PDB file of C-alpha atoms in Angstrom:
ATOM      1  CA  MET A   1     -25.446  25.047 161.791  1.00 47.00           C
ATOM      2  CA  ILE A   2     -27.319  23.515 159.196  1.00 58.00           C
ATOM      3  CA  LEU A   3     -24.984  22.154 156.667  1.00 62.00           C
ATOM      4  CA  LYS A   4     -27.144  21.633 153.866  1.00 70.00           C
ATOM      5  CA  SER A   5     -26.196  18.790 151.702  1.00 78.00           C
ATOM      6  CA  TYR A   6     -26.490  19.597 147.814  1.00 76.00           C
ATOM      7  CA  LYS A   7     -26.925  17.787 144.090  1.00 80.00           C
ATOM      8  CA  TYR A   8     -26.722  18.299 140.691  1.00 76.00           C
ATOM      9  CA  CYS A   9     -29.926  18.878 137.998  1.00 78.00           C
ATOM     10  CA  SER A  10     -30.495  15.855 135.674  1.00 73.00           C
ATOM     11  CA  ASN A  11     -30.748  18.859 132.904  1.00 73.00           C
ATOM     12  CA  CYS A  12     -28.316  21.043 133.225  1.00 71.00           C
ATOM     13  CA  GLY A  13     -26.300  20.299 136.052  1.00 71.00           C
ATOM     14  CA  LYS A  14     -26.354  22.422 138.078  1.00 76.00           C
ATOM     15  CA  LYS A  15     -26.467  22.538 141.989  1.00 79.00           C
ATOM     16  CA  ILE A  16     -29.208  22.064 143.831  1.00 82.00           C
ATOM     17  CA  PRO A  17     -30.535  21.407 147.264  1.00 83.00           C
ATOM     18  CA  LYS A  18     -30.410  17.203 147.551  1.00 80.00           C
ATOM     19  CA  GLU A  19     -33.912  18.096 148.899  1.00 81.00           C
ATOM     20  CA  ASP A  20     -35.963  19.058 145.417  1.00 81.00           C
ATOM     21  CA  ASN A  21     -37.361  17.845 143.480  1.00 81.00           C
ATOM     22  CA  PHE A  22     -37.379  20.253 140.394  1.00 80.00           C
ATOM     23  CA  CYS A  23     -34.681  22.424 139.121  1.00 80.00           C
ATOM     24  CA  ASN A  24     -34.374  25.856 140.615  1.00 78.00           C
ATOM     25  CA  PHE A  25     -32.733  27.095 136.784  1.00 78.00           C
ATOM     26  CA  CYS A  26     -34.389  24.590 134.011  1.00 77.00           C
ATOM     27  CA  GLY A  27     -37.745  23.189 136.133  1.00 79.00           C
ATOM     28  CA  ALA A  28     -36.801  19.554 134.905  1.00 79.00           C
ATOM     29  CA  ARG A  29     -37.898  16.330 137.682  1.00 79.00           C
ATOM     30  CA  GLN A  30     -35.052  15.212 139.788  1.00 81.00           C
ATOM     31  CA  GLU A  31     -35.407  11.866 140.644  1.00 74.00           C
ATOM     32  CA  ILE A  32     -34.639  10.340 143.863  1.00 64.00           C
ATOM     33  CA  GLN A  33     -31.394   9.092 144.057  1.00 52.00           C
ATOM     34  CA  GLU A  34     -30.759   7.108 147.790  1.00 46.00           C
ATOM     35  CA  HIS A  35     -27.146   6.307 147.097  1.00 40.00           C
ATOM     36  CA  HIS A  36     -25.569   8.685 144.737  1.00 41.00           C
ATOM     37  CA  ASP A  37     -25.240  11.806 142.794  1.00 40.00           C
ATOM     38  CA  VAL A  38     -25.408  13.265 139.483  1.00 39.00           C
ATOM     39  CA  SER A  39     -22.154  13.531 138.623  1.00 39.00           C
ATOM     40  CA  LEU A  40     -20.600  16.510 136.656  1.00 38.00           C
ATOM     41  CA  GLN A  41     -18.859  14.973 133.815  1.00 39.00           C
ATOM     42  CA  SER A  42     -22.538  13.330 131.976  1.00 37.00           C
ATOM     43  CA  PHE A  43     -22.981  15.922 131.154  1.00 34.00           C
ATOM     44  CA  SER A  44     -20.251  16.794 129.568  1.00 33.00           C
ATOM     45  CA  GLN A  45     -21.284  13.751 128.145  1.00 34.00           C
ATOM     46  CA  ASN A  46     -24.500  14.819 126.453  1.00 34.00           C
ATOM     47  CA  ASN A  47     -22.425  17.744 124.898  1.00 33.00           C
ATOM     48  CA  GLN A  48     -24.835  19.549 127.851  1.00 38.00           C
ATOM     49  CA  SER A  49     -22.957  22.820 130.110  1.00 37.00           C
ATOM     50  CA  ALA A  50     -23.118  22.060 133.418  1.00 37.00           C
ATOM     51  CA  GLU A  51     -23.275  25.966 133.901  1.00 49.00           C
ATOM     52  CA  ARG A  52     -26.228  28.020 132.265  1.00 67.00           C
ATOM     53  CA  TYR A  53     -27.007  30.841 132.835  1.00 81.00           C
ATOM     54  CA  PRO A  54     -30.630  32.836 131.727  1.00 87.00           C
ATOM     55  CA  ASN A  55     -29.847  35.067 129.447  1.00 91.00           C
ATOM     56  CA  LEU A  56     -31.628  35.958 126.518  1.00 93.00           C
ATOM     57  CA  ILE A  57     -30.823  34.107 124.499  1.00 92.00           C
ATOM     58  CA  SER A  58     -30.303  30.888 125.422  1.00 91.00           C
ATOM     59  CA  SER A  59     -33.533  31.478 127.189  1.00 92.00           C
ATOM     60  CA  THR A  60     -35.188  32.105 123.743  1.00 93.00           C
ATOM     61  CA  GLU A  61     -33.359  29.841 122.369  1.00 93.00           C
ATOM     62  CA  LEU A  62     -34.724  27.362 125.325  1.00 92.00           C
ATOM     63  CA  ALA A  63     -38.650  28.173 124.490  1.00 93.00           C
ATOM     64  CA  PHE A  64     -39.068  27.314 120.951  1.00 94.00           C
ATOM     65  CA  ASN A  65     -37.186  24.292 121.962  1.00 93.00           C
ATOM     66  CA  LYS A  66     -40.102  23.375 124.163  1.00 93.00           C
ATOM     67  CA  ILE A  67     -42.842  25.502 122.069  1.00 92.00           C
ATOM     68  CA  LEU A  68     -45.159  21.603 122.875  1.00 93.00           C
ATOM     69  CA  ASP A  69     -44.337  21.249 125.870  1.00 91.00           C
ATOM     70  CA  PHE A  70     -46.874  22.169 128.293  1.00 92.00           C
ATOM     71  CA  GLY A  71     -45.553  20.063 130.982  1.00 91.00           C
ATOM     72  CA  GLY A  72     -42.633  21.013 133.136  1.00 90.00           C
ATOM     73  CA  ARG A  73     -41.229  24.410 134.042  1.00 92.00           C
ATOM     74  CA  THR A  74     -39.873  26.580 133.870  1.00 91.00           C
ATOM     75  CA  SER A  75     -37.897  29.590 135.881  1.00 91.00           C
ATOM     76  CA  LEU A  76     -38.351  33.181 137.057  1.00 92.00           C
ATOM     77  CA  ALA A  77     -35.268  34.566 134.665  1.00 92.00           C
ATOM     78  CA  ASP A  78     -36.544  31.632 131.963  1.00 93.00           C
ATOM     79  CA  PHE A  79     -39.547  33.451 131.459  1.00 95.00           C
ATOM     80  CA  TRP A  80     -38.815  36.406 131.167  1.00 95.00           C
ATOM     81  CA  TRP A  81     -35.844  36.296 129.578  1.00 95.00           C
ATOM     82  CA  GLY A  82     -37.647  34.327 127.107  1.00 95.00           C
ATOM     83  CA  THR A  83     -41.158  35.593 126.808  1.00 96.00           C
ATOM     84  CA  LEU A  84     -38.469  39.783 125.960  1.00 97.00           C
ATOM     85  CA  GLY A  85     -36.658  37.166 123.558  1.00 96.00           C
ATOM     86  CA  VAL A  86     -39.610  36.674 121.993  1.00 96.00           C
ATOM     87  CA  SER A  87     -41.044  38.758 121.348  1.00 96.00           C
ATOM     88  CA  LEU A  88     -38.335  41.606 120.408  1.00 97.00           C
ATOM     89  CA  LEU A  89     -38.529  38.289 117.236  1.00 96.00           C
ATOM     90  CA  TYR A  90     -41.613  38.949 117.257  1.00 95.00           C
ATOM     91  CA  LEU A  91     -41.102  42.708 116.588  1.00 95.00           C
ATOM     92  CA  VAL A  92     -38.655  42.066 113.824  1.00 95.00           C
ATOM     93  CA  LEU A  93     -40.662  39.740 111.764  1.00 93.00           C
ATOM     94  CA  PHE A  94     -44.109  41.958 112.398  1.00 91.00           C
ATOM     95  CA  ALA A  95     -42.001  45.037 111.342  1.00 91.00           C
ATOM     96  CA  LEU A  96     -40.263  43.356 107.888  1.00 91.00           C
ATOM     97  CA  ILE A  97     -44.387  41.290 107.316  1.00 89.00           C
ATOM     98  CA  SER A  98     -45.367  45.116 107.309  1.00 86.00           C
ATOM     99  CA  ILE A  99     -43.678  46.251 104.714  1.00 87.00           C
ATOM    100  CA  ILE A 100     -44.841  44.883 102.055  1.00 83.00           C
ATOM    101  CA  PRO A 101     -47.206  46.068  99.967  1.00 82.00           C
ATOM    102  CA  ASP A 102     -49.934  43.442  99.141  1.00 81.00           C
ATOM    103  CA  SER A 103     -51.808  43.187 101.959  1.00 78.00           C
ATOM    104  CA  ASP A 104     -53.194  40.432 101.562  1.00 82.00           C
ATOM    105  CA  THR A 105     -50.327  38.769 101.114  1.00 83.00           C
ATOM    106  CA  GLY A 106     -49.002  40.940 104.564  1.00 83.00           C
ATOM    107  CA  ASN A 107     -51.720  39.183 106.610  1.00 85.00           C
ATOM    108  CA  GLY A 108     -51.575  35.896 105.161  1.00 88.00           C
ATOM    109  CA  LEU A 109     -47.465  35.756 106.846  1.00 89.00           C
ATOM    110  CA  LEU A 110     -48.455  37.731 109.944  1.00 88.00           C
ATOM    111  CA  PHE A 111     -51.162  34.769 110.458  1.00 90.00           C
ATOM    112  CA  ILE A 112     -48.444  32.682 109.820  1.00 92.00           C
ATOM    113  CA  VAL A 113     -46.485  33.627 112.015  1.00 91.00           C
ATOM    114  CA  ASP A 114     -48.466  34.355 115.082  1.00 93.00           C
ATOM    115  CA  ILE A 115     -49.242  30.820 115.439  1.00 94.00           C
ATOM    116  CA  PRO A 116     -45.878  29.429 116.784  1.00 94.00           C
ATOM    117  CA  PHE A 117     -45.720  32.469 119.054  1.00 95.00           C
ATOM    118  CA  THR A 118     -49.143  32.105 120.596  1.00 94.00           C
ATOM    119  CA  LEU A 119     -47.608  28.450 120.952  1.00 96.00           C
ATOM    120  CA  ILE A 120     -45.080  29.682 123.085  1.00 96.00           C
ATOM    121  CA  SER A 121     -46.645  32.892 124.088  1.00 95.00           C
ATOM    122  CA  LEU A 122     -48.492  29.944 125.966  1.00 96.00           C
ATOM    123  CA  SER A 123     -46.204  26.988 126.813  1.00 96.00           C
ATOM    124  CA  LEU A 124     -43.990  29.390 128.382  1.00 96.00           C
ATOM    125  CA  THR A 125     -46.545  30.473 130.720  1.00 95.00           C
ATOM    126  CA  ILE A 126     -48.103  27.451 131.331  1.00 95.00           C
ATOM    127  CA  ARG A 127     -44.532  25.787 132.033  1.00 95.00           C
ATOM    128  CA  ARG A 128     -44.035  28.591 134.203  1.00 95.00           C
ATOM    129  CA  LEU A 129     -47.786  29.132 136.375  1.00 94.00           C
ATOM    130  CA  HIS A 130     -46.466  24.929 137.205  1.00 93.00           C
ATOM    131  CA  ASP A 131     -43.137  25.927 138.783  1.00 92.00           C
ATOM    132  CA  ILE A 132     -45.443  28.756 140.978  1.00 93.00           C
ATOM    133  CA  GLY A 133     -47.707  24.990 141.913  1.00 91.00           C
ATOM    134  CA  LYS A 134     -50.545  26.711 140.103  1.00 92.00           C
ATOM    135  CA  SER A 135     -53.100  24.247 137.637  1.00 91.00           C
ATOM    136  CA  GLY A 136     -52.119  25.570 133.725  1.00 92.00           C
ATOM    137  CA  TRP A 137     -55.657  26.193 133.428  1.00 94.00           C
ATOM    138  CA  PHE A 138     -54.699  29.330 135.885  1.00 94.00           C
ATOM    139  CA  TYR A 139     -53.744  30.766 131.557  1.00 95.00           C
ATOM    140  CA  CYS A 140     -57.492  30.816 131.269  1.00 95.00           C
ATOM    141  CA  LEU A 141     -57.881  33.821 133.467  1.00 95.00           C
ATOM    142  CA  ASN A 142     -55.690  35.938 130.880  1.00 93.00           C
ATOM    143  CA  PHE A 143     -59.839  35.967 129.274  1.00 95.00           C
ATOM    144  CA  ILE A 144     -62.022  37.605 131.952  1.00 94.00           C
ATOM    145  CA  PRO A 145     -61.932  41.668 131.008  1.00 93.00           C
ATOM    146  CA  LEU A 146     -59.813  44.238 132.093  1.00 90.00           C
ATOM    147  CA  VAL A 147     -58.203  42.379 135.059  1.00 95.00           C
ATOM    148  CA  GLY A 148     -56.826  38.610 133.825  1.00 94.00           C
ATOM    149  CA  ASN A 149     -53.960  40.091 132.212  1.00 94.00           C
ATOM    150  CA  ILE A 150     -52.573  41.936 135.456  1.00 95.00           C
ATOM    151  CA  ILE A 151     -53.621  39.207 137.471  1.00 95.00           C
ATOM    152  CA  VAL A 152     -51.459  36.529 135.181  1.00 95.00           C
ATOM    153  CA  ILE A 153     -48.626  38.712 134.596  1.00 95.00           C
ATOM    154  CA  ILE A 154     -48.092  38.480 138.990  1.00 95.00           C
ATOM    155  CA  LEU A 155     -48.938  35.471 139.048  1.00 95.00           C
ATOM    156  CA  CYS A 156     -45.854  34.759 136.772  1.00 94.00           C
ATOM    157  CA  CYS A 157     -43.490  37.529 138.772  1.00 94.00           C
ATOM    158  CA  GLN A 158     -44.154  34.932 141.960  1.00 93.00           C
ATOM    159  CA  PRO A 159     -41.056  33.002 143.539  1.00 92.00           C
ATOM    160  CA  ALA A 160     -40.729  29.325 142.593  1.00 90.00           C
ATOM    161  CA  VAL A 161     -42.642  26.790 144.596  1.00 87.00           C
ATOM    162  CA  HIS A 162     -40.908  23.555 145.616  1.00 79.00           C
ATOM    163  CA  LYS A 163     -43.618  20.500 145.236  1.00 73.00           C
ATOM    164  CA  ILE A 164     -44.668  17.792 143.167  1.00 71.00           C
ATOM    165  CA  ASN A 165     -47.667  19.675 140.730  1.00 63.00           C
TER     166      ASN A 165
END
């Protein structure tokens, strides 16, 4: 019987295997710790929850908080929950903007709303690609007509690869 040792993520506080370099839950890079593990008390001091489970609200909030963070990783659950939450918010804003009678004003507002939502989608996908061990440049596969989007979606469904990239 093999006993597996654990440590706690320095970002979210979840228990992860000691040999992992990245957290399976939040994607944060883990510092190498030789003699001691991070205790759960340090997370309460930082006002972070030691038990963070990906869900619609927390993952959408994480996506907005990391709008310009193209480094690091996004877990599979955070990616899909975040994508769903961002898409729902976009649909609500699109519906509200579409009822504006002046088409020029509506188009201008829609353009302004599109910018942050495009950045969120881009950063989420690039961080997800990092989580599966791929370069963020794989996002450019989206530009291949007909099949590019399908390839990127399939890549985003892959399990995390635990290696430094």
